[in-house]
């Protein structure tokens, strides 16, 4: 496994200093994290509730006492309490609070879950036995004055129980699972939709591979809506080590799915919490009065890698060996409080850092408690660095102070939709109150007809009180759509036979969800996706960078970069080979020099031997000459003796007597002569031999001289070759160095080009989005639930208000269970076209399967060059970059899909069907990328045509927009729907006063989402929301001018469209003229009804209001 895919190590929890009014020793309590305003984790708080503060009847054997069981005499975990303590994460300080309202009874082993800025408490066991099954809510809408509420839930629900789990799934559904009802462990699961009133529990059945009954398990939600249930104790008391994923699909199905592998050690009474995609599990009991061992006291399930990670063994104390403790997480930190260890109740707070070196911004690093913890966990260097960073940002932090919401002290039943905007319904589930989740479903089911609901939901968008932090936000009413004069057409819903059967998608694995890749779109989302806090910047300069290299040269630049890198790699390889050859030649040169030196030594030795032999030869010649001289002398002596002998003979003759004596002497001399002659012969032979030897030595000397000369010549040649090789080596090194320098320069240039390319944020976003659009169909096939947006025209503030009122496309909002469809015209006319299109593209990259964009008539260079987008690019990015960005985004527009079909029944487009479009296949056959000129009449009608002025004008008529453009009548709409098996067309393109408008007896709806269009039309703006049951709900939002309404449509599963509007609602006395159940006193409906009764007639589509003829008059 490579380093990139290897799971991160398990962080080690360290004790956190106790500052303030700490809760004290306890177990069986809950610890819940509540984020600050705007989900600001730096202002998060931990809410600790309840628990047992004493032990009763503990066996004292082992590490974990037996579990409590209800009885008339009380529970074994004594001292149950209902007190509330708050841990301020930023300062690291505990405070005890006494909320307003009636608190729940003292209890332990209960369950808690965060819902927006609230904590929901349910179940548990107290001194009198099991606590009631009622829901108690601790509301922090006013952080300084928290209040207890009791939520009324109708119908059957989970019975009184303890040791169960309670979690929020998909930011909307409270899910209670497992536990013990005083008789046995339970295995049921219940869900409560926090956005649907009256609140009602629904039992979940037939949801796949359901886990076995268990108690003391943990369940925690991941940011994408996946709930993970792990561990627990079964009916026989055996600790469990399995884990199950639980999620709600967009079609309303709930699904269980077993997670990969088991925990290293089965356990119960443990703690579990998600940090990102990593599930941190701490402590727990394993049965038999024992706790988990140190090696597995803290483990992590990496849901991205699909594997369990155990901690690295350490000699330090493991503080997590405990049970019945409580855990929570804020940002990258895991907080663990209290618990039970043996017979000892714990009162310590442990904090683990799973940031992996990321910036830690949720706390004040100058706070003494955090400084002390950082010193123990990371060393004082990290604490000093964080303190320095915090001091630099202190001034900026002062600007983030917010005024508190003004909430009255009158206690009333809590409305989740009022107090927790994050869980507001987007699926119109209230229209299906009899829906029971988990009922057996056939593989195929009939799809109901699309119809428009007869009432609209009205939400107040206060203008004059915006400085009070939206204190009246969320007041919801219902109003008949017949009172919307501007909406216009009172038509019957088109009836159509239920001939189409929709097939349910197969269950998808829950653990295949993954996070998006990093990139410039993250920067755009961070800066722009702030519905409640975004404000138009004073500096008109756009915050993202732009690339100035023309795109037509970008491929060439990319090829140049690739070529440079390939050439550089080739040169690097050649350099390595040349160095290797040079080294080889250098080694050969060294060997040749060594051989030459050896031959030179041998030559010197041979010359020395030759000289020695020559000296020996000279000596032998000298000896031979000496012997020859001696021989000559001996011959001379012999001759002298012969002469003397002759004389002696003569004397002998003379003297006979003397002769006898002389004869004897002569004979002696003769013998001596013979001997000397013999010696001379021997010397002569010796001389001959010495001459022969000398000649042999002379020949050997001549040969040795010849060899020496040959070796000398070879040595000279080898030296020459060595010098040549050395010169070649120097040249090759020089060439290699030159190539290396060139390689370095080319890599440097390549890096510069690549970095310059990366630094282009807008280009990066366009490239990634274009790649996604290339892979999509020309006509998208989408499923409900879905929200549909009309024209935006660069009015980014309206887009933010729509997100704020009706849900934000983020994991903290509703993107996990609802899609978004935008019908084009994102740019022009408004002053923030860049923000609008960049945010939508960034959302497309972040959620490619949930965000959908189709093309409008202003997504063309010849149009948006005239109506503001090109000018905005030049103004905010400069001439060179502005022209480039304008061209690049227009190139991207050529790849946008052209239409979308929802559930096979609703066709969404920008303009209309004109005169030339008769089938959906005509649209599907258009090949992208496509310009207006290449698209021909089909594309022109699709993006530019409009309905006729009313249902009485039929056929195809000339359009007032200009020559060549047409309008189409209701007969064309009905014929098109019939031929294509559709029930409705939803289109944009026209400004309508109430944000939406019906046509062709309800077969076509025009949608417009920009308010106060062009500064002259005080129209409402609308989006349309299609729920899982295809019910269309118009939702309207007023422009930030007095009295202009706004709307959207929500499409539910039963294909009923429910209009939802917002009007400014001033305070009014109690009373009701409508009889509709409301969240606050009724007379507001009467006030709205009187306003709508006096509203003037609806002007023609696209015609601006005259002053005094709209709600502005009132």
PDB file of N, CA, C and O in Angstrom, residues 806-838:
ATOM      1  N   UNK A 806     -34.513  27.898   1.624  1.00  0.00           N
ATOM      2  CA  UNK A 806     -35.041  26.599   1.223  1.00  0.00           C
ATOM      3  C   UNK A 806     -33.986  25.510   1.093  1.00  0.00           C
ATOM      4  O   UNK A 806     -34.217  24.496   0.478  1.00  0.00           O
ATOM      5  N   UNK A 807     -32.824  25.719   1.703  1.00  0.00           N
ATOM      6  CA  UNK A 807     -31.824  24.657   1.742  1.00  0.00           C
ATOM      7  C   UNK A 807     -30.597  24.989   0.924  1.00  0.00           C
ATOM      8  O   UNK A 807     -30.669  25.603  -0.140  1.00  0.00           O
ATOM      9  N   UNK A 808     -29.461  24.567   1.445  1.00  0.00           N
ATOM     10  CA  UNK A 808     -28.166  24.843   0.822  1.00  0.00           C
ATOM     11  C   UNK A 808     -27.577  23.563   0.250  1.00  0.00           C
ATOM     12  O   UNK A 808     -27.622  22.519   0.906  1.00  0.00           O
ATOM     13  N   UNK A 809     -27.003  23.605  -0.955  1.00  0.00           N
ATOM     14  CA  UNK A 809     -26.409  22.398  -1.547  1.00  0.00           C
ATOM     15  C   UNK A 809     -25.046  22.077  -0.945  1.00  0.00           C
ATOM     16  O   UNK A 809     -24.005  22.297  -1.557  1.00  0.00           O
ATOM     17  N   UNK A 810     -25.044  21.581   0.275  1.00  0.00           N
ATOM     18  CA  UNK A 810     -23.821  21.180   0.948  1.00  0.00           C
ATOM     19  C   UNK A 810     -24.157  20.002   1.844  1.00  0.00           C
ATOM     20  O   UNK A 810     -25.326  19.688   2.083  1.00  0.00           O
ATOM     21  N   UNK A 811     -23.118  19.323   2.332  1.00  0.00           N
ATOM     22  CA  UNK A 811     -23.364  18.181   3.213  1.00  0.00           C
ATOM     23  C   UNK A 811     -23.994  18.621   4.527  1.00  0.00           C
ATOM     24  O   UNK A 811     -24.629  17.819   5.212  1.00  0.00           O
ATOM     25  N   UNK A 812     -23.810  19.892   4.891  1.00  0.00           N
ATOM     26  CA  UNK A 812     -24.490  20.418   6.072  1.00  0.00           C
ATOM     27  C   UNK A 812     -25.909  20.866   5.739  1.00  0.00           C
ATOM     28  O   UNK A 812     -26.664  21.233   6.641  1.00  0.00           O
ATOM     29  N   UNK A 813     -26.265  20.859   4.463  1.00  0.00           N
ATOM     30  CA  UNK A 813     -27.600  21.248   4.041  1.00  0.00           C
ATOM     31  C   UNK A 813     -28.395  20.041   3.590  1.00  0.00           C
ATOM     32  O   UNK A 813     -28.558  19.071   4.327  1.00  0.00           O
ATOM     33  N   UNK A 814     -28.870  20.070   2.335  1.00  0.00           N
ATOM     34  CA  UNK A 814     -29.771  19.015   1.886  1.00  0.00           C
ATOM     35  C   UNK A 814     -29.267  18.266   0.662  1.00  0.00           C
ATOM     36  O   UNK A 814     -30.015  17.507   0.054  1.00  0.00           O
ATOM     37  N   UNK A 815     -28.013  18.452   0.284  1.00  0.00           N
ATOM     38  CA  UNK A 815     -27.532  17.864  -0.971  1.00  0.00           C
ATOM     39  C   UNK A 815     -27.491  16.345  -0.925  1.00  0.00           C
ATOM     40  O   UNK A 815     -27.464  15.691  -1.961  1.00  0.00           O
ATOM     41  N   UNK A 816     -27.488  15.755   0.283  1.00  0.00           N
ATOM     42  CA  UNK A 816     -27.400  14.297   0.364  1.00  0.00           C
ATOM     43  C   UNK A 816     -28.693  13.624  -0.057  1.00  0.00           C
ATOM     44  O   UNK A 816     -28.678  12.422  -0.345  1.00  0.00           O
ATOM     45  N   UNK A 817     -29.810  14.356  -0.098  1.00  0.00           N
ATOM     46  CA  UNK A 817     -31.059  13.683  -0.452  1.00  0.00           C
ATOM     47  C   UNK A 817     -31.906  14.459  -1.450  1.00  0.00           C
ATOM     48  O   UNK A 817     -33.061  14.110  -1.684  1.00  0.00           O
ATOM     49  N   UNK A 818     -31.394  15.500  -2.059  1.00  0.00           N
ATOM     50  CA  UNK A 818     -32.178  16.221  -3.061  1.00  0.00           C
ATOM     51  C   UNK A 818     -31.236  16.789  -4.109  1.00  0.00           C
ATOM     52  O   UNK A 818     -30.111  17.192  -3.800  1.00  0.00           O
ATOM     53  N   UNK A 819     -31.661  16.781  -5.365  1.00  0.00           N
ATOM     54  CA  UNK A 819     -30.872  17.328  -6.462  1.00  0.00           C
ATOM     55  C   UNK A 819     -31.252  18.787  -6.712  1.00  0.00           C
ATOM     56  O   UNK A 819     -32.308  19.275  -6.264  1.00  0.00           O
ATOM     57  N   UNK A 820     -30.383  19.481  -7.464  1.00  0.00           N
ATOM     58  CA  UNK A 820     -30.618  20.866  -7.858  1.00  0.00           C
ATOM     59  C   UNK A 820     -30.514  20.940  -9.379  1.00  0.00           C
ATOM     60  O   UNK A 820     -29.561  20.428  -9.957  1.00  0.00           O
ATOM     61  N   UNK A 821     -31.495  21.571 -10.016  1.00  0.00           N
ATOM     62  CA  UNK A 821     -31.483  21.764 -11.462  1.00  0.00           C
ATOM     63  C   UNK A 821     -31.641  23.251 -11.754  1.00  0.00           C
ATOM     64  O   UNK A 821     -32.590  23.894 -11.274  1.00  0.00           O
ATOM     65  N   UNK A 822     -30.727  23.791 -12.547  1.00  0.00           N
ATOM     66  CA  UNK A 822     -30.754  25.198 -12.934  1.00  0.00           C
ATOM     67  C   UNK A 822     -31.031  25.292 -14.432  1.00  0.00           C
ATOM     68  O   UNK A 822     -30.381  24.597 -15.228  1.00  0.00           O
ATOM     69  N   UNK A 823     -31.998  26.155 -14.801  1.00  0.00           N
ATOM     70  CA  UNK A 823     -32.518  26.183 -16.162  1.00  0.00           C
ATOM     71  C   UNK A 823     -31.847  27.217 -17.057  1.00  0.00           C
ATOM     72  O   UNK A 823     -32.402  27.576 -18.082  1.00  0.00           O
ATOM     73  N   UNK A 824     -30.668  27.686 -16.703  1.00  0.00           N
ATOM     74  CA  UNK A 824     -29.940  28.563 -17.604  1.00  0.00           C
ATOM     75  C   UNK A 824     -30.065  30.029 -17.264  1.00  0.00           C
ATOM     76  O   UNK A 824     -30.675  30.437 -16.280  1.00  0.00           O
ATOM     77  N   UNK A 825     -29.461  30.867 -18.141  1.00  0.00           N
ATOM     78  CA  UNK A 825     -29.388  32.321 -17.947  1.00  0.00           C
ATOM     79  C   UNK A 825     -28.765  32.650 -16.587  1.00  0.00           C
ATOM     80  O   UNK A 825     -29.375  33.276 -15.718  1.00  0.00           O
ATOM     81  N   UNK A 826     -27.516  32.218 -16.435  1.00  0.00           N
ATOM     82  CA  UNK A 826     -26.792  32.452 -15.188  1.00  0.00           C
ATOM     83  C   UNK A 826     -26.106  33.820 -15.181  1.00  0.00           C
ATOM     84  O   UNK A 826     -25.786  34.337 -14.105  1.00  0.00           O
ATOM     85  N   UNK A 827     -25.871  34.373 -16.365  1.00  0.00           N
ATOM     86  CA  UNK A 827     -25.080  35.601 -16.455  1.00  0.00           C
ATOM     87  C   UNK A 827     -25.913  36.704 -17.121  1.00  0.00           C
ATOM     88  O   UNK A 827     -27.024  36.471 -17.581  1.00  0.00           O
ATOM     89  N   UNK A 828     -25.312  37.913 -17.160  1.00  0.00           N
ATOM     90  CA  UNK A 828     -25.899  39.098 -17.802  1.00  0.00           C
ATOM     91  C   UNK A 828     -26.882  39.809 -16.867  1.00  0.00           C
ATOM     92  O   UNK A 828     -27.517  39.210 -16.009  1.00  0.00           O
ATOM     93  N   UNK A 829     -26.999  41.082 -17.115  1.00  0.00           N
ATOM     94  CA  UNK A 829     -27.943  41.987 -16.466  1.00  0.00           C
ATOM     95  C   UNK A 829     -27.595  42.230 -15.003  1.00  0.00           C
ATOM     96  O   UNK A 829     -27.473  43.368 -14.586  1.00  0.00           O
ATOM     97  N   UNK A 830     -27.453  41.197 -14.197  1.00  0.00           N
ATOM     98  CA  UNK A 830     -27.081  41.381 -12.805  1.00  0.00           C
ATOM     99  C   UNK A 830     -25.614  41.766 -12.674  1.00  0.00           C
ATOM    100  O   UNK A 830     -24.818  41.647 -13.609  1.00  0.00           O
ATOM    101  N   UNK A 831     -25.246  42.218 -11.473  1.00  0.00           N
ATOM    102  CA  UNK A 831     -23.888  42.718 -11.266  1.00  0.00           C
ATOM    103  C   UNK A 831     -22.933  41.688 -10.710  1.00  0.00           C
ATOM    104  O   UNK A 831     -21.775  41.993 -10.453  1.00  0.00           O
ATOM    105  N   UNK A 832     -23.388  40.446 -10.520  1.00  0.00           N
ATOM    106  CA  UNK A 832     -22.518  39.418  -9.954  1.00  0.00           C
ATOM    107  C   UNK A 832     -22.629  38.135 -10.768  1.00  0.00           C
ATOM    108  O   UNK A 832     -22.841  37.045 -10.226  1.00  0.00           O
ATOM    109  N   UNK A 833     -22.460  38.289 -12.073  1.00  0.00           N
ATOM    110  CA  UNK A 833     -22.498  37.113 -12.945  1.00  0.00           C
ATOM    111  C   UNK A 833     -21.334  36.181 -12.665  1.00  0.00           C
ATOM    112  O   UNK A 833     -21.462  34.951 -12.732  1.00  0.00           O
ATOM    113  N   UNK A 834     -20.153  36.740 -12.377  1.00  0.00           N
ATOM    114  CA  UNK A 834     -18.991  35.894 -12.109  1.00  0.00           C
ATOM    115  C   UNK A 834     -19.219  35.030 -10.877  1.00  0.00           C
ATOM    116  O   UNK A 834     -18.931  33.824 -10.890  1.00  0.00           O
ATOM    117  N   UNK A 835     -19.719  35.624  -9.792  1.00  0.00           N
ATOM    118  CA  UNK A 835     -19.984  34.817  -8.597  1.00  0.00           C
ATOM    119  C   UNK A 835     -20.998  33.720  -8.899  1.00  0.00           C
ATOM    120  O   UNK A 835     -20.842  32.568  -8.460  1.00  0.00           O
ATOM    121  N   UNK A 836     -22.038  34.076  -9.663  1.00  0.00           N
ATOM    122  CA  UNK A 836     -23.107  33.116  -9.922  1.00  0.00           C
ATOM    123  C   UNK A 836     -22.594  31.918 -10.709  1.00  0.00           C
ATOM    124  O   UNK A 836     -22.775  30.765 -10.296  1.00  0.00           O
ATOM    125  N   UNK A 837     -21.946  32.157 -11.833  1.00  0.00           N
ATOM    126  CA  UNK A 837     -21.529  31.031 -12.669  1.00  0.00           C
ATOM    127  C   UNK A 837     -20.385  30.255 -12.022  1.00  0.00           C
ATOM    128  O   UNK A 837     -20.341  29.020 -12.100  1.00  0.00           O
ATOM    129  N   UNK A 838     -19.468  30.940 -11.337  1.00  0.00           N
ATOM    130  CA  UNK A 838     -18.356  30.227 -10.702  1.00  0.00           C
ATOM    131  C   UNK A 838     -18.866  29.344  -9.571  1.00  0.00           C
ATOM    132  O   UNK A 838     -18.422  28.198  -9.407  1.00  0.00           O
TER     133      UNK A 838
END
